[in-house]
Structure formats: C-alpha cells, structure tokens
mmCIF file of C-alpha atoms in Angstrom:
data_model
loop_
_atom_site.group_PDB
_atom_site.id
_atom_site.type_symbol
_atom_site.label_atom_id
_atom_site.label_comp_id
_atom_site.label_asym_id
_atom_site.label_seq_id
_atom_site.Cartn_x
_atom_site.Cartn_y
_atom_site.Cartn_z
ATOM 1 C CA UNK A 65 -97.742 70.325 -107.913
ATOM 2 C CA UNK A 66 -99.691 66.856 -106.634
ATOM 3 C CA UNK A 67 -98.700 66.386 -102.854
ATOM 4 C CA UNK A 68 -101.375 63.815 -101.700
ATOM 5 C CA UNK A 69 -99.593 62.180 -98.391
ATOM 6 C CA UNK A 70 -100.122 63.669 -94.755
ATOM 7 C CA UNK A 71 -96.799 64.335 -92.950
ATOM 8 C CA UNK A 72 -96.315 60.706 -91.444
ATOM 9 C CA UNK A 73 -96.400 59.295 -94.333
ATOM 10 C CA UNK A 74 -94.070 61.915 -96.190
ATOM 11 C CA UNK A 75 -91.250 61.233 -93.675
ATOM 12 C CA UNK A 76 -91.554 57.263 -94.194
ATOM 13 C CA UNK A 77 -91.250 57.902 -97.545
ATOM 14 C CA UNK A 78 -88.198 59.879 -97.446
ATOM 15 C CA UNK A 79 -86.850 57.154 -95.467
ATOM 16 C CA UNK A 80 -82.389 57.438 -96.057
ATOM 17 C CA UNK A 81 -79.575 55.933 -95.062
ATOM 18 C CA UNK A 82 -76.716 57.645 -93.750
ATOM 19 C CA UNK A 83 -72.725 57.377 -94.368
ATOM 20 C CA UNK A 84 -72.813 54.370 -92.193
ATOM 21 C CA UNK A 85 -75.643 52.601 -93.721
ATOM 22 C CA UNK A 86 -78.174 53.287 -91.017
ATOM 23 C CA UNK A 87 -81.958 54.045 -91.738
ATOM 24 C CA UNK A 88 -83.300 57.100 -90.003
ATOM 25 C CA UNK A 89 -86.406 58.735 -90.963
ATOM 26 C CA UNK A 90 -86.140 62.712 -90.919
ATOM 27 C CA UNK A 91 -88.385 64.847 -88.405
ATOM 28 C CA UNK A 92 -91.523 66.370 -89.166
ATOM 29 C CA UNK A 93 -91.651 70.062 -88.268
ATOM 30 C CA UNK A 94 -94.215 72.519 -88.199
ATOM 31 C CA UNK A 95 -94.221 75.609 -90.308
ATOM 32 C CA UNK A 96 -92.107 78.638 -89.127
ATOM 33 C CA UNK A 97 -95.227 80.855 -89.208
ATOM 34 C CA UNK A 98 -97.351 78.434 -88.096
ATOM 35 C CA UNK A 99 -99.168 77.480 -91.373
ATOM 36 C CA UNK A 100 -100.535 74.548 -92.436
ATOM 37 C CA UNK A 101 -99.732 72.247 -95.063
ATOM 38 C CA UNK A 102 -102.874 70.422 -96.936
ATOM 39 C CA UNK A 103 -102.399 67.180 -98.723
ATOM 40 C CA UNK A 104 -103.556 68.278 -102.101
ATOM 41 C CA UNK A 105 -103.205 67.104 -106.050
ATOM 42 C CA UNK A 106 -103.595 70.660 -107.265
ATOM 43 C CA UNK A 107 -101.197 72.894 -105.636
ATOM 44 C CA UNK A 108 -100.622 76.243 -106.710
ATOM 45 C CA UNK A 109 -97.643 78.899 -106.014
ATOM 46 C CA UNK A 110 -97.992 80.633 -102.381
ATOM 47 C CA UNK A 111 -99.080 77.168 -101.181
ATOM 48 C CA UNK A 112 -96.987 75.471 -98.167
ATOM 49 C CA UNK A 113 -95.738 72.103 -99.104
ATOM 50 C CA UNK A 114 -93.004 69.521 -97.700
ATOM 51 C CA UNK A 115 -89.431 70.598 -98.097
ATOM 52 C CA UNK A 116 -86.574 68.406 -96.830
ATOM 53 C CA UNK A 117 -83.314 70.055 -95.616
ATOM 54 C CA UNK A 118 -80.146 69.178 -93.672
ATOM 55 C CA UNK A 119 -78.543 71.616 -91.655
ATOM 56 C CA UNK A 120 -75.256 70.030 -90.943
ATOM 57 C CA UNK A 121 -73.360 66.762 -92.065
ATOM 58 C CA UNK A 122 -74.051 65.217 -88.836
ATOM 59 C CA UNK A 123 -77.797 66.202 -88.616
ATOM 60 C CA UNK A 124 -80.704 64.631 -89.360
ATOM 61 C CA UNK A 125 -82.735 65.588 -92.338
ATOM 62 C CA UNK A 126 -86.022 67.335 -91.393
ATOM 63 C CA UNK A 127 -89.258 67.819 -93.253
ATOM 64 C CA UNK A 128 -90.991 71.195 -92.992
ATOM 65 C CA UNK A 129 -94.031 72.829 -95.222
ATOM 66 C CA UNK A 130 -92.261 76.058 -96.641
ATOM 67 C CA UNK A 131 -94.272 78.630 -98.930
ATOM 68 C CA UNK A 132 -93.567 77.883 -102.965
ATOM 69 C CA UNK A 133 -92.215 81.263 -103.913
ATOM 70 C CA UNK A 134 -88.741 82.145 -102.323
ATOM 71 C CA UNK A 135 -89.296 85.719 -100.522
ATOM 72 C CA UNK A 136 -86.662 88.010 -101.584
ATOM 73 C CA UNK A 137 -84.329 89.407 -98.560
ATOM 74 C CA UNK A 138 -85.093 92.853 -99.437
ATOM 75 C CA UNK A 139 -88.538 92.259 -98.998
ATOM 76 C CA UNK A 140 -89.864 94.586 -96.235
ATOM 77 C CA UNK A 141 -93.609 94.621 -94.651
ATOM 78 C CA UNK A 142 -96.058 91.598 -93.321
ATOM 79 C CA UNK A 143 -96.988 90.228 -96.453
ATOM 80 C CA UNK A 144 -94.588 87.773 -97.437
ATOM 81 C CA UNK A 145 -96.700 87.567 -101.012
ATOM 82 C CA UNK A 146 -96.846 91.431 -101.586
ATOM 83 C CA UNK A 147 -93.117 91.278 -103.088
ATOM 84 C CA UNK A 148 -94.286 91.424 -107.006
ATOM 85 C CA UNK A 149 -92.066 88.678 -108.433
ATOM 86 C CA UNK A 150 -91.937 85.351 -109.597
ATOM 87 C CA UNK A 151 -90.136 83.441 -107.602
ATOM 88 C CA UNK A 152 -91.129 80.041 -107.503
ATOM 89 C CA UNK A 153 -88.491 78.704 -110.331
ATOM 90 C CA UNK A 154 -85.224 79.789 -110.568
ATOM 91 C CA UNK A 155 -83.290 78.973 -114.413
ATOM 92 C CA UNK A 156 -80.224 76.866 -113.550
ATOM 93 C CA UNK A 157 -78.472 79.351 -116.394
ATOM 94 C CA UNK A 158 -77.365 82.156 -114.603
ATOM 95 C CA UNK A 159 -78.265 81.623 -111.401
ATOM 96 C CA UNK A 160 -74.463 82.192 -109.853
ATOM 97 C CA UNK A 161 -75.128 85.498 -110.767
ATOM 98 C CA UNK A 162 -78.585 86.182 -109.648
ATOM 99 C CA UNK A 163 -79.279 88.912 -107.433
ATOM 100 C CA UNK A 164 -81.813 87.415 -105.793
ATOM 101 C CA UNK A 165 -80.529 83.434 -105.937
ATOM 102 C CA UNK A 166 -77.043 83.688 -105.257
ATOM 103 C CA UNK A 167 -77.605 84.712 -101.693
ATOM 104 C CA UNK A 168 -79.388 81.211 -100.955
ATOM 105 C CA UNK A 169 -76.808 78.613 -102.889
ATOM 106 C CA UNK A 170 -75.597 77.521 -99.801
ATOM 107 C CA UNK A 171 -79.299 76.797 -98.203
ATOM 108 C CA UNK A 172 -80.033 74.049 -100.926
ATOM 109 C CA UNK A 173 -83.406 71.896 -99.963
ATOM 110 C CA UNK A 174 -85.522 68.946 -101.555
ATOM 111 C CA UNK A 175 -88.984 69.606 -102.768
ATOM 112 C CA UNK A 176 -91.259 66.006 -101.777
ATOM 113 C CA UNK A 177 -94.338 65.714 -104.187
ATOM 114 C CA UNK A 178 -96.219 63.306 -106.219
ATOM 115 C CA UNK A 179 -95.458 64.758 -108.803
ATOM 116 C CA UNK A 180 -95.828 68.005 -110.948
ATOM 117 C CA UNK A 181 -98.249 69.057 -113.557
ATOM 118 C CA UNK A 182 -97.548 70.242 -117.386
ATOM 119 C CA UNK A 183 -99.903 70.893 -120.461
ATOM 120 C CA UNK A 184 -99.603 69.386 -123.757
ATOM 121 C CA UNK A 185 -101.203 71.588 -126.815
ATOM 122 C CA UNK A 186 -102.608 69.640 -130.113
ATOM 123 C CA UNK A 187 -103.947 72.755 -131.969
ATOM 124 C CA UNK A 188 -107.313 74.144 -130.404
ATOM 125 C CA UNK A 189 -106.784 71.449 -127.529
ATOM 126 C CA UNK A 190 -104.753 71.202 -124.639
ATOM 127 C CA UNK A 191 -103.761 68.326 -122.298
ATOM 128 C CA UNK A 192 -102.257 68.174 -118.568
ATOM 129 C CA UNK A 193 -99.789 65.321 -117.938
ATOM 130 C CA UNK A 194 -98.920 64.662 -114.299
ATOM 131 C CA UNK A 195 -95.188 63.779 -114.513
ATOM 132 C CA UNK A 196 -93.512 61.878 -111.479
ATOM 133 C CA UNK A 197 -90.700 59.581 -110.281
ATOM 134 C CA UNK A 198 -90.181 56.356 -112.025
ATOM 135 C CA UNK A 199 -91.541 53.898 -110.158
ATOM 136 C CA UNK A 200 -90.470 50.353 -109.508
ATOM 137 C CA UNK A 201 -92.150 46.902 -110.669
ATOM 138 C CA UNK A 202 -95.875 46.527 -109.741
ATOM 139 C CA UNK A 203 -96.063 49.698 -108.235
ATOM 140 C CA UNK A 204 -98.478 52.880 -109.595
ATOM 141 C CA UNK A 205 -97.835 56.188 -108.246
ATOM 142 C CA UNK A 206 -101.613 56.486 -107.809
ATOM 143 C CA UNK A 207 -101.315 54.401 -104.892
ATOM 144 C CA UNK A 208 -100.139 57.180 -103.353
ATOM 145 C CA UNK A 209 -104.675 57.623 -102.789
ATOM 146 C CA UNK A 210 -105.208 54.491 -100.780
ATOM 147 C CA UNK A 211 -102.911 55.724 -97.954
ATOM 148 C CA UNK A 212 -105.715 58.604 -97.197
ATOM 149 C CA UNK A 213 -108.990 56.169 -97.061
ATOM 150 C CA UNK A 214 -107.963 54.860 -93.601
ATOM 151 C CA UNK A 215 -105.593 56.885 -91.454
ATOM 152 C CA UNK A 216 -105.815 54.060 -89.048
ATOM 153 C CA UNK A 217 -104.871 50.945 -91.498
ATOM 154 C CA UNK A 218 -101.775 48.945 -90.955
ATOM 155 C CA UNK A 219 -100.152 50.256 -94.368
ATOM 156 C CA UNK A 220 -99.722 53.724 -92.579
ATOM 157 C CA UNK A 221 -97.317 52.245 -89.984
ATOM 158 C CA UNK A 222 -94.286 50.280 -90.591
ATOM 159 C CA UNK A 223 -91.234 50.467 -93.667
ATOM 160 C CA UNK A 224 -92.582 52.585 -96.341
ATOM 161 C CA UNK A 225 -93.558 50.142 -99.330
ATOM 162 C CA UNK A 226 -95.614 52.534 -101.384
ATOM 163 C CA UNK A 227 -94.427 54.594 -104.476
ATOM 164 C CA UNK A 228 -91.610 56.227 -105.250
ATOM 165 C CA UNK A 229 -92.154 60.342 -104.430
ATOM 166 C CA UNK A 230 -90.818 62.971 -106.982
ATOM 167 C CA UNK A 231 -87.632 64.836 -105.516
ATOM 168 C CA UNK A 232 -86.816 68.200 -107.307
ATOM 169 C CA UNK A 233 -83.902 70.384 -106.525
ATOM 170 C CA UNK A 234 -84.332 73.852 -104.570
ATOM 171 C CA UNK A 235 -82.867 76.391 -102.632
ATOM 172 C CA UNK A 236 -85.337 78.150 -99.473
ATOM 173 C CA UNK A 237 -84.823 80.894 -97.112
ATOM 174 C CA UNK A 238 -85.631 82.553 -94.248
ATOM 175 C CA UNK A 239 -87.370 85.826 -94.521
ATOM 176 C CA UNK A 240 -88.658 87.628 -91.212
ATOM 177 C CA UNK A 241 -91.545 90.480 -91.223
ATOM 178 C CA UNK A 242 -91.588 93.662 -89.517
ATOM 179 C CA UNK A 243 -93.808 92.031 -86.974
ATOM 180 C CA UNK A 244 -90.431 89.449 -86.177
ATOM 181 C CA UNK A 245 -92.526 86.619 -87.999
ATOM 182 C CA UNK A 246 -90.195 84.310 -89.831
ATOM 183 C CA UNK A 247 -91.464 82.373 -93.248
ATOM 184 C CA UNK A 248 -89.452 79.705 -94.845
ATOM 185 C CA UNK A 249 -89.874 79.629 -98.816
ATOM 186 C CA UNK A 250 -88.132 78.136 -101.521
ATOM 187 C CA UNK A 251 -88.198 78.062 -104.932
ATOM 188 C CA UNK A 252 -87.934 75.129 -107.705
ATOM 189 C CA UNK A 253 -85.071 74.991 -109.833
ATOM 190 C CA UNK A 254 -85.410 74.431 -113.229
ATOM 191 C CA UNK A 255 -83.096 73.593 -116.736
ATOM 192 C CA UNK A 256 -83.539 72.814 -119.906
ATOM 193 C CA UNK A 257 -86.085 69.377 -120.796
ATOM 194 C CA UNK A 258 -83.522 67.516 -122.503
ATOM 195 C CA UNK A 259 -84.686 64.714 -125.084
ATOM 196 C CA UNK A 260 -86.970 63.209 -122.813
ATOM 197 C CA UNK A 261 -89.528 65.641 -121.961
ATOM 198 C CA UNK A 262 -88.902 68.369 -124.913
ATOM 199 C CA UNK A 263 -92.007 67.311 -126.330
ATOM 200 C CA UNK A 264 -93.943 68.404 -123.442
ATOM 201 C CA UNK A 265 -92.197 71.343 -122.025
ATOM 202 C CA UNK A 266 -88.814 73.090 -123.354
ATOM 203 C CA UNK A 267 -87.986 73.316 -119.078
ATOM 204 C CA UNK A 268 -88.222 70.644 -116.456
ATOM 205 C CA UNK A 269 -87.384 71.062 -112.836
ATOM 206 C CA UNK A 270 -84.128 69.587 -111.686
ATOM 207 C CA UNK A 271 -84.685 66.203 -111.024
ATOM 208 C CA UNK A 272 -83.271 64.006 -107.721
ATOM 209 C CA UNK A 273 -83.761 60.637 -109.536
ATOM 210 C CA UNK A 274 -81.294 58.844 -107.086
ATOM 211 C CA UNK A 275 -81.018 58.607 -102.870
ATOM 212 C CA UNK A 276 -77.081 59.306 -103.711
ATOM 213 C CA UNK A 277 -78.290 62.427 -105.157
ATOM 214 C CA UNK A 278 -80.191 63.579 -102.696
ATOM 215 C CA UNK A 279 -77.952 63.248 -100.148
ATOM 216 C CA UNK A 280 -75.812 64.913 -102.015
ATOM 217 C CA UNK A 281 -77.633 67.775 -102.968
ATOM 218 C CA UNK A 282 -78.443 68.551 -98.907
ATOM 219 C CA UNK A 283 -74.514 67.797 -98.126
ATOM 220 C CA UNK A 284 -73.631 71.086 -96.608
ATOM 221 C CA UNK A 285 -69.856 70.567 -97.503
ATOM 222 C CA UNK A 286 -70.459 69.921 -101.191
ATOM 223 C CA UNK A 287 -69.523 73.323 -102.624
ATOM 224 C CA UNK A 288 -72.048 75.037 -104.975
ATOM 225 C CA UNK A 289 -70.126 74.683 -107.929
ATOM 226 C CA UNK A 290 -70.215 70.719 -107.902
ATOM 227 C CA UNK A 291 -74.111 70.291 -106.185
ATOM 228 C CA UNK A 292 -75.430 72.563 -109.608
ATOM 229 C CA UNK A 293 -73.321 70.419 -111.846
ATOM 230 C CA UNK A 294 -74.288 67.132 -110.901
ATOM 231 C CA UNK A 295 -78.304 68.656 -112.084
ATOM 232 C CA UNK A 296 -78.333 67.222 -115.731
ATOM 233 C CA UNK A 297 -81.221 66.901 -117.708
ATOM 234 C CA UNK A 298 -83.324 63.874 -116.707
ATOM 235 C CA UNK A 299 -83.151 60.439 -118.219
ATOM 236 C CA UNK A 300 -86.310 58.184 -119.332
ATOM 237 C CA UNK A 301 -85.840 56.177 -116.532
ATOM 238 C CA UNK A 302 -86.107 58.378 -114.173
ATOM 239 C CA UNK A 303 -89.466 59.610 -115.143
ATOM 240 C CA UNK A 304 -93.043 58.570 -115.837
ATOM 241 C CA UNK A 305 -96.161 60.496 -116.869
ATOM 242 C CA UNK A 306 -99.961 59.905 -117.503
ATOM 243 C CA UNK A 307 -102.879 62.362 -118.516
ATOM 244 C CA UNK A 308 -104.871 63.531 -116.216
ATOM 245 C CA UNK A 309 -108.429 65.204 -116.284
ATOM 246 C CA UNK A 310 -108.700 69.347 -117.454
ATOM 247 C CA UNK A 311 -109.487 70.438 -114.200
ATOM 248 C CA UNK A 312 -106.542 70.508 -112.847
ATOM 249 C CA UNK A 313 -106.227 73.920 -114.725
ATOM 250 C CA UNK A 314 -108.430 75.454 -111.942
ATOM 251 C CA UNK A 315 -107.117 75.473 -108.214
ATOM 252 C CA UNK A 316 -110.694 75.025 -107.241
ATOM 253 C CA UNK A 317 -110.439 72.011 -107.971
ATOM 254 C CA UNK A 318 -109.189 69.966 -104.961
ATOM 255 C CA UNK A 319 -110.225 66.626 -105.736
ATOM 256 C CA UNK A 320 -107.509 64.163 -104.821
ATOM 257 C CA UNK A 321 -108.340 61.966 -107.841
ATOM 258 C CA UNK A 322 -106.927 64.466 -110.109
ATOM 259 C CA UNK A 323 -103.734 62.398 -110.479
ATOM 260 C CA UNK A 324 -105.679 59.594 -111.845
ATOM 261 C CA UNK A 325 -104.673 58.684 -115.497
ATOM 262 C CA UNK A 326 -107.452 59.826 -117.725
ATOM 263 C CA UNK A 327 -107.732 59.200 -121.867
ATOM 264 C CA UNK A 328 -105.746 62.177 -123.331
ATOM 265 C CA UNK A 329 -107.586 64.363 -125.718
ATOM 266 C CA UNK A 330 -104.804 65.035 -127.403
ATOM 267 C CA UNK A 331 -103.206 62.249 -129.727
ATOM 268 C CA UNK A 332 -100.571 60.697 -128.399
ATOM 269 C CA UNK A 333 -97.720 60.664 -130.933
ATOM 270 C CA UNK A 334 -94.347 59.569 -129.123
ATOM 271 C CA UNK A 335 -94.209 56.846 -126.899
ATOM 272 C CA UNK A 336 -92.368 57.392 -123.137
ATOM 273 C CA UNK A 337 -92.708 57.296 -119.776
ATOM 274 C CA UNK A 338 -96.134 55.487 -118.902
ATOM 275 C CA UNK A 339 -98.380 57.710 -121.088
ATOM 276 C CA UNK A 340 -95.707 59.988 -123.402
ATOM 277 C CA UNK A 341 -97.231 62.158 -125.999
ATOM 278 C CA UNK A 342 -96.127 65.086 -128.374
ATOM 279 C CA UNK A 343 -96.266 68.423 -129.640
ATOM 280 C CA UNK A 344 -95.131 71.958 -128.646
ATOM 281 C CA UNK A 345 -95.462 72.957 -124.791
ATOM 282 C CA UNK A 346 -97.820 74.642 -123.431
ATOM 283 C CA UNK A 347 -97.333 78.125 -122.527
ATOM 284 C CA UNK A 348 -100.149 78.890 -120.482
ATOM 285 C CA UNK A 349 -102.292 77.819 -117.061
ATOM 286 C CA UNK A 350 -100.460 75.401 -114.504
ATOM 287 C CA UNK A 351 -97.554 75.743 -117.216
ATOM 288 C CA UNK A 352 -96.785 79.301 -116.357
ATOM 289 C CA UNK A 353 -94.939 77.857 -113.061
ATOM 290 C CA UNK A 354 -92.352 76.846 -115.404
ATOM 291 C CA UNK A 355 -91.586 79.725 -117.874
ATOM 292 C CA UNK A 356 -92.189 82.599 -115.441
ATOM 293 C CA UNK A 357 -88.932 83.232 -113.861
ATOM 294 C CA UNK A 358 -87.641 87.047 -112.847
ATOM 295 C CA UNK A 359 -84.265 88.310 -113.742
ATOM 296 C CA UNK A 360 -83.251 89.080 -109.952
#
C-alpha cells in the first residue's frame, strides 16, 4: 500500500456528509496499543495504517491506524504477528462461511490509502503499477507529496481540495493479549479483477468508488448480505494507474517519491486508466498481498 498523508490531512480528506447533508470530518484516534502510524508509499503487511469505522448510525466516523493482518480470535500469547496465517485479504467467495471471517461481518471498516501496488510481468521483466482512485479534472494523485514539504502551509488547513484517496472494503477486529493489550487489525477484502484490471492482476480489492458507498458499507444497520453484494468488480472510471520505479519491491525502500509515474519497462499494450498496460499478473513480491489468502 502507498499511504503518504499525516493524520490531519487523512481526516480532511475523508471529509462526508451525513443523512442530513451536513459536513463533519471524522476523529483522529490513536492506536489501541499505542503504535504509530508512518506516512509511507511502501507499506507492507503488519504495518499500522488509517482505517475508518462507524460504530453506530448516529456516530461519527473515526479514523484509527489498525495493524494490516486481521488477528484471529483464537489467537493466544503477546505477539499479535506470531499467529502463522495470512490474513491480510480475505476472498469475497466464501467468506460467509469462513471460520475465521464470519465472526467480523458485522465490524465492516474502510481502508484510506493512496493507493495500492501490483506487478505487471512481460517475460524476463516485471513492472509495479500503483493503482488508485480516479481522480477528478486537473488533479494528479501525486499531489498527494506537496502536502508533506510544509506542515505549516495554508493548503494543510481549510476544505480538503487535494486528490481523491483510494477507499477499499474491510472488516477489523479487536484482539486482546494475555498481558490485557488490545490490537485493532483488519484485513482487505478482495474479488475477482473484472475486465478492467484482469490484465494486471486476476484479484483486486473491493473498491469504495462512491461517498454513497462508503457510507454504506460502515452503516451498521445494513445487513451483511446486502453491504457484500453491493462489492462488484470495479469500473474504468473508478480507477487510474501509472508505473512506478522497481523499488518498491523492497520495503527498504521508504522514499515517498515511489508513487511517482516512472517509464514502464514493460510495453504497454492496452490502453486504461492513466498508464494501463498488459499481460499475465504477477504472482510474486508486493503481489503476494493479493493471492495469499488462508482457508480459515
């Protein structure tokens, strides 16, 4: 994942309106354990980055860095890590009947990023894409950078006018150690690519594309039934992608300029989104976030 804003500006983007039209911006709050959350563009599993949730109909939304990998409830111990599974996607197929997922369909969250990463392969080559939320007229979502030069400049206060963040469908919990420490974690959930991203990856997370589904998705009196049917594969609109430099395929790497669009090294061979491309998906480095998904 690329998650390049610090917290104030994460909860002016997530700006909503409720039922009655009103603006309120949701509350920043601190990690359950106490952890941090970095703004980073090369975020790997384990990491703590900003979830959005909604307790009740009448609450506010809140914003809150949760680990990326859902900690099972049977989980016992003080590692929340040690656990041995993959949990940071869950497959939309099946997941009703999950051992592991079912118990957290009713604790449904947002996942605020940039924008996630996938790899392109053109025989001995291979290509990241950054893939994000379409964005509107004269806007880039690397202009998501200039909001970190000067924490004190005037276009970190005010309406949010910047790009438009990435909101991906999840479900978190609320695992507590045998020292009484309590992590939030969630996991991603994915589907099927659909027509518009099969040539990169043959699974793409669920996709928020509008504010109506978003709220939505955090209404805590839509059943579960209806909030996983309304996640259909995503449309071109609704996403963009560019290339972006190798080295995002080491975590190392921290360098916020790793969402910059970069000349592919691959040939580009069908046109979408802002860069597009073509050929079989990748099945291996930041990719692996996407196929690896337990049967729990």
């Amino acid at each position: 994942l690329a998650c390049t804003l610090a917290p104030g500006n994460i909860v002016r983007a997530c700006t909503y309106k409720d039922k009655d039209g009103v603006e309120h911006q949701p509350k920043w709050v601190d990690a359950s354990d106490g952890a941090t959350y970095y703004p980073s563009a090369n975020i790997p599993p384990t990491s703590y980055t900003p979830i959005l949730t909604q307790d009740k109909p009448e609450s506010e939304r809140q914003v809150q860095p949760m680990m990326w990998g859902l900690v099972p409830w049977w989980h016992k111990g003080t590692n929340p890590k040690s656990h041995g599974l993959s949990t940071h996607n869950a497959r939309i197929e099946g997941i009703e009947d999950s051992r592991l997922y079912k118990t957290y369909l009713e604790q449904r969250c947002v996942i605020v990023c940039d924008g996630f990463y996938e790899w392109q392969r053109g025989g001995a080559k291979k290509q990241p894409y950054l893939v994000y939320a379409g964005q509107e007229k004269d806007h880039e979502i690397e202009e998501v950078l200039d909001y970190g030069k000067d924490p004190d400049a005037e276009m970190n206060e005010g309406d949010w006018t910047g790009p438009k963040l990435l909101y991906m469908a999840g479900l978190y919990g609320m695992w507590t150690d045998d020292d009484g420490v309590t992590v939030n974690s969630y996991t991603i959930i994915t589907r099927d690519s659909g027509p518009v991203l099969s040539w990169l990856h043959n699974r793409v997370p669920c996709i928020l594309s509008t504010d109506t589904m978003v709220s939505k998705w955090l209404d805590p009196d839509l059943d579960t039934e209806r909030a996983l049917d309304m996640l259909k594969a995503p449309k071109q609109k609704d996403l963009e992608w560019h290339a972006v430099s190798t080295e995002v395929g080491n975590v190392k790497n921290q360098d916020l300029d790793l969402i910059k669009e970069v000349e592919p090294a691959v040939k580009e061979e069908k046109k979408g989104g802002k860069g597009g491309g073509a050929s079989k998906a990748s099945k291996s480095l930041m990719s692996n976030w996407l196929i690896k998904s337990p049967k729990v």
